[in-house]
Coordinates of C-alpha atoms in Angstrom, one line a residue:
X10 CA 128.1 109.8 41.6
X11 CA 126.7 106.4 42.2
X12 CA 127.8 103.5 39.8
X13 CA 124.9 101.5 38.3
X14 CA 125.3 97.8 37.7
X15 CA 123.7 97.2 34.4
X16 CA 124.7 93.5 34.1
X17 CA 121.7 91.1 33.4
X18 CA 120.4 89.3 36.4
X19 CA 121.2 85.6 36.5
X20 CA 118.3 83.4 35.4
X21 CA 116.2 82.1 38.2
X22 CA 116.8 78.5 39.1
X23 CA 114.0 76.1 38.3
X24 CA 112.4 74.7 41.4
X25 CA 113.8 71.3 42.3
X26 CA 111.3 68.5 42.0
X27 CA 110.8 66.6 45.1
X28 CA 111.1 62.9 44.8
X29 CA 107.9 60.9 44.9
X30 CA 108.0 58.9 48.2
X31 CA 105.6 56.3 46.9
X32 CA 107.7 55.7 43.8
X33 CA 110.9 55.4 45.9
X34 CA 109.2 52.9 48.2
X35 CA 108.1 50.8 45.2
X36 CA 111.6 51.0 43.7
X37 CA 113.2 49.9 46.9
X38 CA 110.6 47.1 47.4
X39 CA 111.2 45.8 43.9
X40 CA 115.0 45.9 44.5
X41 CA 114.7 43.9 47.7
X42 CA 112.2 41.4 46.2
X43 CA 114.6 40.6 43.2
X44 CA 117.7 40.3 45.3
X45 CA 119.4 36.9 45.7
X46 CA 119.0 37.0 49.5
X47 CA 115.2 37.4 49.2
X48 CA 115.0 34.5 46.7
X49 CA 116.9 32.2 49.1
X50 CA 114.6 33.3 52.0
X51 CA 111.5 32.6 49.8
X52 CA 112.9 29.1 48.9
X53 CA 113.3 28.4 52.6
X54 CA 109.8 29.6 53.4
X55 CA 108.4 27.5 50.6
X56 CA 110.1 24.4 52.1
X57 CA 108.7 25.3 55.5
X58 CA 105.2 25.9 54.1
X59 CA 105.2 22.5 52.5
X60 CA 105.7 20.8 55.9
X61 CA 102.0 20.8 56.9
X62 CA 101.2 19.1 53.5
X63 CA 103.6 16.3 54.4
X64 CA 102.7 15.9 58.0
X65 CA 99.0 16.4 58.1
X66 CA 96.4 14.5 55.9
X67 CA 95.2 16.4 52.9
X68 CA 91.6 16.5 51.7
X69 CA 92.5 16.2 48.0
X70 CA 94.5 13.0 48.7
X71 CA 92.8 11.2 51.6
X72 CA 89.6 12.8 52.9
X73 CA 89.0 9.8 55.2
X74 CA 92.2 10.5 57.1
X75 CA 91.1 14.1 57.5
X76 CA 87.8 13.0 58.9
X77 CA 89.6 10.7 61.4
X78 CA 91.9 13.6 62.4
X79 CA 88.9 15.6 63.3
X80 CA 87.6 12.8 65.5
X81 CA 91.0 12.3 67.2
X82 CA 91.6 16.0 67.7
X83 CA 88.3 17.8 68.0
X84 CA 89.8 21.1 69.3
X85 CA 92.9 21.4 67.2
X86 CA 91.5 20.2 63.9
X87 CA 89.0 23.2 63.4
X88 CA 91.8 25.7 64.0
X89 CA 94.1 24.0 61.5
X90 CA 91.2 23.8 59.0
X91 CA 90.6 27.6 59.3
X92 CA 94.2 28.3 58.2
X93 CA 94.1 25.8 55.4
X94 CA 96.4 23.2 56.9
X95 CA 94.4 20.3 55.4
X96 CA 94.7 21.9 51.9
X97 CA 98.2 23.2 52.3
X98 CA 99.3 23.3 48.7
X99 CA 96.2 25.2 47.7
X100 CA 96.1 27.6 50.6
X101 CA 96.4 31.4 50.4
X102 CA 99.7 31.6 52.2
X103 CA 101.4 28.8 50.2
X104 CA 100.2 30.5 46.9
X105 CA 101.5 33.8 48.1
X106 CA 105.0 32.5 48.8
X107 CA 104.8 30.6 45.5
X108 CA 103.9 33.7 43.5
X109 CA 106.5 35.9 45.3
X110 CA 109.2 33.4 44.5
X111 CA 108.0 33.3 40.9
X112 CA 108.2 37.1 40.7
X113 CA 111.6 37.2 42.4
X114 CA 113.1 34.7 40.0
X115 CA 111.9 36.6 37.0
X116 CA 113.2 39.9 38.4
X117 CA 116.6 38.3 39.1
X118 CA 116.9 36.6 35.7
X119 CA 115.8 39.5 33.4
X120 CA 118.7 42.0 34.1
X121 CA 121.2 39.2 34.3
X122 CA 120.1 37.9 30.9
X123 CA 120.4 41.3 29.4
X124 CA 123.9 41.8 30.8
X125 CA 125.0 38.3 29.7
X126 CA 123.8 38.9 26.1
X127 CA 125.7 42.2 26.1
X128 CA 128.8 40.5 27.3
X129 CA 128.6 37.8 24.6
X130 CA 128.3 40.4 21.9
X131 CA 131.1 42.6 23.2
X132 CA 134.8 42.0 22.3
X133 CA 137.4 40.8 24.9
X134 CA 139.0 43.8 26.6
X135 CA 142.4 45.2 25.6
X136 CA 145.5 43.8 27.1
X137 CA 146.7 45.6 30.3
X138 CA 149.9 47.5 30.2
X139 CA 151.6 45.4 32.9
X140 CA 151.0 41.8 32.0
X141 CA 153.6 40.7 34.6
X142 CA 151.1 41.7 37.4
X143 CA 148.6 39.1 36.3
X144 CA 148.4 35.8 38.2
X145 CA 150.0 33.9 35.2
X146 CA 152.8 35.4 33.2
X147 CA 155.4 34.2 30.7
X148 CA 157.7 35.4 28.0
X149 CA 158.3 33.3 24.9
X150 CA 159.7 33.4 21.4
X151 CA 157.2 34.8 18.9
X152 CA 155.8 32.5 16.3
X153 CA 156.6 33.1 12.6
X154 CA 153.4 35.0 11.8
X155 CA 153.2 36.9 15.0
X156 CA 149.8 37.9 16.4
X157 CA 147.9 36.2 13.5
X158 CA 149.5 32.8 14.4
X159 CA 148.7 33.3 18.1
X160 CA 145.0 34.2 17.2
X161 CA 144.7 31.1 15.0
X162 CA 146.0 28.8 17.8
X163 CA 143.6 30.3 20.3
X164 CA 140.6 29.9 17.9
X165 CA 141.4 26.2 17.4
X166 CA 140.9 25.9 21.1
X167 CA 137.6 27.7 21.0
X168 CA 138.7 31.0 22.6
X169 CA 136.9 34.2 21.7
X170 CA 139.7 36.2 20.1
X171 CA 140.3 39.8 19.1
X172 CA 143.5 41.1 17.5
X173 CA 144.5 44.7 18.1
X174 CA 147.7 45.3 16.1
X175 CA 150.5 43.4 17.9
X176 CA 148.2 42.5 20.8
X177 CA 145.8 39.5 21.2
X178 CA 143.1 39.3 23.7
X179 CA 141.0 36.1 24.3
X180 CA 138.5 34.9 26.8
X181 CA 136.6 31.7 27.5
X182 CA 134.2 30.2 30.0
X183 CA 130.9 32.0 29.3
X184 CA 129.3 28.6 29.8
X185 CA 129.3 29.2 33.6
X186 CA 127.0 32.2 33.4
X187 CA 124.9 30.6 30.6
X188 CA 124.4 27.5 32.8
X189 CA 123.5 29.7 35.7
X190 CA 120.9 31.5 33.7
X191 CA 119.6 28.3 32.2
X192 CA 119.2 26.9 35.7
X193 CA 117.2 29.8 37.1
X194 CA 115.1 30.1 33.9
X195 CA 114.3 26.4 34.0
X196 CA 113.3 26.8 37.6
X197 CA 110.7 29.4 36.5
X198 CA 109.4 27.0 33.9
X199 CA 109.2 24.2 36.4
X200 CA 107.0 26.5 38.5
X201 CA 104.9 27.2 35.5
X202 CA 104.5 23.4 34.8
X203 CA 103.5 22.7 38.4
X204 CA 101.0 25.6 38.2
X205 CA 99.5 24.2 34.9
X206 CA 99.2 20.7 36.4
X207 CA 97.6 22.1 39.6
X208 CA 95.0 24.3 37.7
X209 CA 94.1 22.2 34.7
X210 CA 95.0 18.7 35.8
X211 CA 92.8 16.0 37.3
X212 CA 93.3 12.5 38.7
X213 CA 91.2 9.6 40.1
X214 CA 91.7 6.1 41.5
X215 CA 89.5 3.1 40.8
X216 CA 89.3 -0.6 41.7
X217 CA 88.3 -2.4 38.5
X218 CA 87.1 -6.0 38.7
X219 CA 87.2 -8.2 35.6
X220 CA 83.9 -8.7 33.7
X221 CA 81.7 -6.8 31.3
X222 CA 79.2 -5.9 34.1
X223 CA 82.1 -4.1 36.0
X224 CA 83.1 -1.7 33.1
X225 CA 84.3 1.7 34.3
X226 CA 83.6 5.0 32.5
X227 CA 85.5 8.1 33.1
X228 CA 83.0 10.1 35.2
X229 CA 83.7 11.5 38.6
X230 CA 81.0 9.5 40.3
X231 CA 82.6 6.2 39.4
X232 CA 86.0 7.0 41.0
X233 CA 86.7 5.9 44.5
X234 CA 88.9 9.0 44.9
X235 CA 89.1 11.9 42.6
X236 CA 90.7 15.4 42.5
X237 CA 89.9 18.0 39.9
X238 CA 91.9 21.2 39.4
X239 CA 90.2 24.6 40.0
X240 CA 89.8 25.2 36.3
X241 CA 88.4 21.7 35.6
X242 CA 84.7 20.6 35.8
X243 CA 83.1 17.2 35.8
X244 CA 82.0 17.8 32.2
X245 CA 85.6 18.4 31.1
X246 CA 86.6 14.8 31.7
X247 CA 87.1 12.8 28.4
X248 CA 84.4 10.2 27.8
X249 CA 86.2 6.9 27.6
X250 CA 85.3 3.5 29.2
X251 CA 87.5 0.6 30.3
X252 CA 86.6 -3.0 30.8
X253 CA 89.1 -5.5 32.4
X254 CA 89.1 -8.7 30.3
X255 CA 92.0 -10.5 31.8
X256 CA 94.9 -10.0 34.2
X257 CA 98.1 -12.0 34.3
X258 CA 100.5 -12.0 37.2
X259 CA 103.7 -14.1 37.6
X260 CA 105.7 -14.4 40.8
X261 CA 109.1 -15.8 41.9
X262 CA 109.2 -18.6 44.3
X263 CA 110.0 -16.1 47.0
X264 CA 106.7 -14.4 46.4
X265 CA 108.2 -11.3 44.8
X266 CA 106.3 -10.1 41.7
X267 CA 107.9 -10.7 38.3
X268 CA 105.4 -9.7 35.7
X269 CA 102.0 -7.9 35.6
X270 CA 99.9 -7.4 32.5
X271 CA 96.3 -6.2 32.2
X272 CA 94.2 -6.8 29.1
X273 CA 91.4 -4.3 28.7
X274 CA 88.8 -3.3 26.2
X275 CA 88.6 0.5 25.6
X276 CA 85.6 2.4 24.3
X277 CA 86.9 5.7 22.9
X278 CA 85.0 9.0 23.2
X279 CA 84.5 9.0 19.4
X280 CA 82.7 5.6 19.5
X281 CA 85.7 3.4 18.5
X282 CA 86.6 0.2 20.4
X283 CA 90.0 -1.4 20.7
X284 CA 91.9 -3.9 22.8
X285 CA 94.9 -2.8 24.8
X286 CA 97.5 -4.2 27.2
X287 CA 99.4 -2.2 29.8
X288 CA 101.6 -3.0 32.8
X289 CA 103.2 -1.2 35.7
X290 CA 105.9 0.6 33.8
X291 CA 103.9 1.0 30.6
X292 CA 100.8 3.1 31.2
X293 CA 97.7 3.2 28.9
X294 CA 97.3 6.6 27.2
X295 CA 93.7 7.7 26.5
X296 CA 92.7 11.2 25.3
X297 CA 95.8 12.8 26.9
X298 CA 95.3 11.0 30.2
X299 CA 97.6 8.2 31.5
X300 CA 96.1 5.1 33.1
X301 CA 98.6 3.6 35.5
X302 CA 98.5 0.1 37.0
X303 CA 99.2 0.4 40.7
X304 CA 98.2 -2.9 42.1
X305 CA 96.0 -6.0 41.9
X306 CA 94.1 -8.4 44.1
X307 CA 91.2 -10.9 44.2
X308 CA 87.4 -10.4 44.4
X309 CA 85.8 -13.6 45.9
X310 CA 82.6 -14.6 44.2
X311 CA 80.0 -15.4 46.9
X312 CA 76.5 -16.5 46.3
X313 CA 73.9 -16.2 49.1
X314 CA 70.5 -17.9 49.0
X315 CA 67.9 -16.8 51.5
X316 CA 65.1 -18.9 53.1
X317 CA 62.7 -18.0 50.2
X318 CA 65.1 -19.4 47.6
X319 CA 66.2 -16.0 46.3
X320 CA 69.9 -15.8 45.4
X321 CA 72.3 -12.9 45.0
X322 CA 76.0 -13.0 44.0
X323 CA 78.7 -10.6 45.3
X324 CA 82.1 -10.2 43.7
X325 CA 83.2 -7.2 45.7
X326 CA 87.1 -6.8 45.9
X327 CA 88.9 -7.8 49.0
X328 CA 91.7 -5.4 49.9
X329 CA 95.2 -6.9 50.5
X330 CA 96.6 -6.6 54.0
X331 CA 100.1 -5.8 52.7
X332 CA 101.9 -9.2 53.2
X333 CA 103.8 -11.0 50.4
X334 CA 101.1 -13.7 50.1
X335 CA 98.4 -11.2 49.2
X336 CA 96.2 -12.1 52.1
X337 CA 93.0 -10.1 51.6
X338 CA 90.1 -9.0 53.7
X339 CA 86.7 -7.6 52.8
X340 CA 82.9 -7.6 53.2
X341 CA 80.1 -9.1 51.2
X342 CA 76.7 -7.5 52.2
X343 CA 73.3 -8.4 50.8
X344 CA 70.8 -5.5 51.4
X345 CA 67.9 -6.6 49.2
X346 CA 67.5 -10.1 50.5
X347 CA 64.9 -12.0 52.7
X348 CA 61.9 -10.6 50.7
X349 CA 58.8 -12.8 51.0
X350 CA 57.6 -13.5 47.4
X351 CA 54.0 -14.0 48.6
X352 CA 53.6 -10.7 50.5
X353 CA 56.5 -8.6 49.2
X354 CA 57.5 -7.8 52.7
X355 CA 61.1 -7.7 53.7
X356 CA 62.6 -8.0 57.1
X357 CA 65.4 -5.5 57.7
X358 CA 66.5 -7.5 60.8
X359 CA 67.4 -10.5 58.6
X360 CA 70.0 -8.7 56.4
X361 CA 73.1 -10.7 55.9
X362 CA 76.8 -9.7 55.7
X363 CA 79.9 -11.9 55.5
X364 CA 83.2 -10.5 56.7
X365 CA 85.9 -12.6 55.1
X366 CA 89.6 -13.3 54.9
X367 CA 90.8 -14.7 51.5
X368 CA 94.0 -16.7 51.3
X369 CA 95.2 -17.4 47.7
X370 CA 97.5 -20.2 49.1
X371 CA 96.1 -21.4 52.4
X372 CA 98.4 -23.3 54.8
X373 CA 97.9 -27.1 55.1
X374 CA 96.7 -26.8 58.7
X375 CA 95.3 -24.2 61.0
X376 CA 95.6 -21.3 61.8
X377 CA 94.2 -20.0 58.5
X378 CA 95.3 -16.4 59.0
X379 CA 97.9 -15.8 56.4
X380 CA 98.5 -16.8 52.8
X381 CA 101.8 -18.5 52.0
X382 CA 102.1 -17.4 48.3
X383 CA 100.4 -14.7 46.2
X384 CA 99.2 -16.9 43.4
X385 CA 96.1 -19.2 43.8
X386 CA 97.7 -22.6 44.6
X387 CA 95.3 -23.5 47.5
X388 CA 92.6 -20.8 47.7
X389 CA 90.4 -20.7 50.8
X390 CA 87.9 -18.2 52.2
X391 CA 87.4 -17.8 55.9
X392 CA 84.0 -16.2 56.5
X393 CA 82.3 -14.8 59.5
X394 CA 78.5 -14.5 59.1
X395 CA 76.4 -11.6 60.6
X396 CA 72.7 -11.2 60.7
X397 CA 70.5 -8.3 61.7
X398 CA 69.8 -4.7 60.7
X399 CA 73.0 -3.6 59.0
X400 CA 71.7 -0.1 58.5
X401 CA 72.3 -0.4 54.7
X402 CA 69.0 1.4 54.0
X403 CA 69.4 4.2 56.6
X404 CA 71.5 6.4 54.4
X405 CA 74.4 6.5 56.9
X406 CA 77.8 6.7 55.2
X407 CA 80.1 3.9 56.0
X408 CA 82.9 1.7 54.6
X409 CA 82.1 -0.9 52.0
X410 CA 85.1 -2.9 53.0
X411 CA 84.3 -3.7 56.6
X412 CA 81.3 -4.1 58.8
X413 CA 80.1 -1.1 60.9
X414 CA 81.0 -2.2 64.4
X415 CA 78.6 0.3 65.9
X416 CA 75.7 -1.9 64.8
X417 CA 77.4 -4.9 66.4
X418 CA 78.0 -3.0 69.7
X419 CA 74.4 -1.7 69.7
X420 CA 73.1 -5.3 69.4
X421 CA 71.4 -4.7 66.1
X422 CA 73.8 -7.2 64.4
X423 CA 75.0 -10.5 65.8
X424 CA 77.5 -13.0 64.7
X425 CA 75.9 -16.3 63.6
X426 CA 78.9 -18.5 62.8
X427 CA 82.3 -18.9 61.0
X428 CA 83.4 -21.3 58.3
X429 CA 86.4 -22.0 56.1
X430 CA 85.3 -22.6 52.5
X431 CA 87.2 -24.1 49.7
X432 CA 86.3 -23.2 46.1
X433 CA 82.9 -24.8 45.2
X434 CA 81.9 -25.6 48.8
X435 CA 78.6 -24.5 50.4
X436 CA 77.8 -23.5 53.9
X437 CA 74.3 -23.9 55.3
X438 CA 73.5 -21.5 58.1
X439 CA 71.2 -22.1 61.2
X440 CA 68.1 -20.7 59.5
X441 CA 68.4 -22.8 56.4
X442 CA 70.0 -20.1 54.2
X443 CA 73.2 -21.0 52.3
X444 CA 76.3 -19.3 51.1
X445 CA 78.6 -20.7 48.4
X446 CA 82.2 -19.8 47.5
X447 CA 82.3 -19.9 43.7
X448 CA 85.8 -18.7 43.1
X449 CA 87.5 -15.4 42.4
X450 CA 87.7 -12.6 39.8
X451 CA 90.9 -10.6 39.5
X452 CA 90.8 -6.9 40.0
X453 CA 93.3 -4.1 39.4
X454 CA 93.9 -0.7 41.0
X455 CA 93.9 2.1 38.4
X456 CA 95.2 5.6 38.7
X457 CA 94.0 7.9 35.9
X458 CA 95.9 11.1 35.7
X459 CA 96.0 14.1 33.4
X460 CA 98.7 16.7 33.8
X461 CA 99.1 19.3 31.1
X462 CA 102.3 20.6 32.6
X463 CA 104.1 17.3 32.7
X464 CA 105.9 17.7 29.4
X465 CA 107.0 21.2 30.3
X466 CA 108.1 20.0 33.7
X467 CA 110.2 17.2 32.2
X468 CA 111.9 19.4 29.6
X469 CA 112.5 22.1 32.2
X470 CA 114.0 19.6 34.7
X471 CA 116.4 18.3 32.0
X472 CA 117.5 21.8 31.0
X473 CA 117.8 22.6 34.7
X474 CA 120.3 19.8 35.2
X475 CA 122.3 20.8 32.1
X476 CA 122.4 24.4 33.3
X477 CA 123.5 23.3 36.7
X478 CA 126.4 21.2 35.3
X479 CA 127.5 24.2 33.2
X480 CA 127.3 26.5 36.2
X481 CA 129.3 24.1 38.4
X482 CA 132.0 23.1 35.9
X483 CA 132.4 26.2 33.7
X484 CA 135.4 28.5 34.4
X485 CA 135.6 32.1 33.2
X486 CA 139.2 33.1 32.2
X487 CA 141.2 35.5 30.0
X488 CA 144.6 35.5 28.3
X489 CA 146.6 38.3 26.7
X490 CA 149.5 38.2 24.3
X491 CA 151.7 41.1 23.3
X492 CA 154.3 40.7 20.5
X493 CA 157.3 43.0 21.1
X494 CA 160.9 43.1 19.7
X495 CA 163.6 41.7 21.9
X496 CA 166.5 43.7 23.1
X497 CA 169.7 42.4 21.3
X498 CA 171.8 43.5 24.3
X499 CA 169.8 41.6 26.9
X500 CA 171.6 38.3 26.3
X501 CA 168.3 36.5 25.5
X502 CA 168.7 33.0 24.0
X503 CA 166.4 34.2 21.1
X504 CA 168.9 36.8 20.1
X505 CA 167.3 39.7 18.3
X506 CA 164.1 37.9 17.4
X507 CA 160.7 39.1 18.5
X508 CA 159.3 38.0 21.8
X509 CA 155.8 37.4 23.1
X510 CA 154.7 38.5 26.6
X511 CA 151.7 36.5 27.8
X512 CA 149.5 36.9 30.8
X513 CA 146.5 35.0 32.1
X514 CA 143.7 35.9 34.5
X515 CA 141.0 33.5 35.9
X516 CA 137.8 35.3 36.5
X517 CA 136.5 32.6 38.9
X518 CA 138.2 30.0 41.1
X519 CA 140.0 27.7 38.7
X520 CA 142.7 25.4 40.2
X521 CA 143.7 24.0 36.8
X522 CA 144.2 27.4 35.1
X523 CA 148.0 27.4 35.7
X524 CA 148.4 24.1 33.8
X525 CA 146.1 25.2 31.0
X526 CA 148.1 28.5 30.7
X527 CA 151.4 26.7 30.6
X528 CA 150.3 24.3 27.9
X529 CA 148.8 27.1 25.9
X530 CA 152.1 29.0 26.1
X531 CA 154.0 25.8 25.1
X532 CA 151.8 25.4 22.0
X533 CA 152.2 29.0 21.0
X534 CA 156.0 29.1 21.7
X535 CA 156.8 26.8 18.7
X536 CA 158.7 24.2 20.7
X537 CA 158.3 21.8 17.9
X538 CA 155.8 19.4 19.6
X539 CA 152.4 18.7 18.3
X540 CA 149.2 19.0 20.4
X541 CA 149.2 15.2 21.0
X542 CA 152.8 15.1 22.1
X543 CA 152.4 18.1 24.4
X544 CA 149.3 16.6 25.9
X545 CA 147.2 19.6 24.9
X546 CA 143.5 19.2 24.2
X547 CA 142.5 21.3 21.2
X548 CA 139.4 22.3 23.1
X549 CA 141.4 23.9 25.8
X550 CA 143.3 22.4 28.8
X551 CA 145.4 19.3 29.1
X552 CA 144.0 16.0 27.9
X553 CA 144.2 14.3 31.3
X554 CA 143.2 17.5 32.9
X555 CA 140.2 18.4 30.8
X556 CA 138.4 18.0 34.0
X557 CA 139.7 21.5 35.0
X558 CA 139.9 23.4 31.7
X559 CA 136.8 22.1 30.0
X560 CA 133.8 24.3 29.8

């Protein structure tokens, strides 16, 4: 007879789900991106990517140098331009590294912040069974109130304390991890501030000559150089105007500047008008923008009278050559001159230009090539006159500070004489025309900037430094105390009184922990000395060695 197995069959195992390879790839990629090693690599790549922006000229800062680079390197420049080397900080590759670093920092900070908050809310761990195995160990007489007195002493020194019966656990030094998180979080906000300034900020430079006719209004066309963020249009610029009324400069006898002050009239966007003064270290603030005083110079006032008696006056600024004496050079061109009043015809070949060198304090004798002092003690203007077709009406772009030498080399413009003029003197040229040096007007160099991320950047940088100090000088450590009765037969000097076994554990490298632990034990041991006598700092550590024990 055959036996029949009537036991129920085991349930069929559910089919095992196969892991999604795409999900695993994304998880591993995120883990690699948020690792500390990747963050360091991205920081290094960001520094390397910034090298082209420091070595090569940038369009947003100096487009003239970019144009000169194309002329000097006709084969290399187009290749560099295609990869964005002349706009390095706005290129795709720089932005990609920037965003990856931004993401990596957030991915690193978020889990660490969660763990740190959890650690702050948790209690110190229980004392280990074998305190004698800790790096610091001591046995001392128990204070009168036992564990309660020990806990009170530790709290006065700002330890986080928990009492478990006859055991006391305490820890200190969370400032290290707090500072570390503050440092990295502030770095994220620094990146946010830089991004805000790059996207929504704008800036421009302007030479402003004194006088009502030279008033400057905040439009992009009136800037000598301007840069607008990708999210800013010309219509977004605030509508204020500035007129330079007076400029005061004082110098030491050595020629070094001592004091600068610009007095201006400001027409606000709402129609109001006010007087204002600002200097180098005290910018003028208008509608959220800062107006900085970068430099100053002189604009010689030159009056030219043609053969028909028609006069024109030029007060174009002369740029300083960089010496202490503010020697300046520039150009005064007169395009609409030499028009016959009878016929209305003008002769383009009789256009005049004067290339000049202005000396605020000319030397007593030749050569008159360099000023001896930046203030106007003996002003002189050394002019070189040119006549011919200057090409001013041809629509060809060129510098307004120097003569186009291509016209001179082509023979379209020729030099007709040189003359050193003092203030008020007149020079009569060979064709009967005259040029007169009337004096100078001061000019200032302005930099108008709006950066919406500057406040965030400043606060983040300050918090970053505070966090860095906490990260460098904070020390994580733990101490444990266990109150236990003494053995009367052990021959201990305390007799049969209770004892306290103490142990200390530094969680990070802390050379001063041994001294701090010894002083803490001395204070708890009831040796009769006060904190001041024992040299103990109530905040933790010895008074002279708060350098090591302070958080």
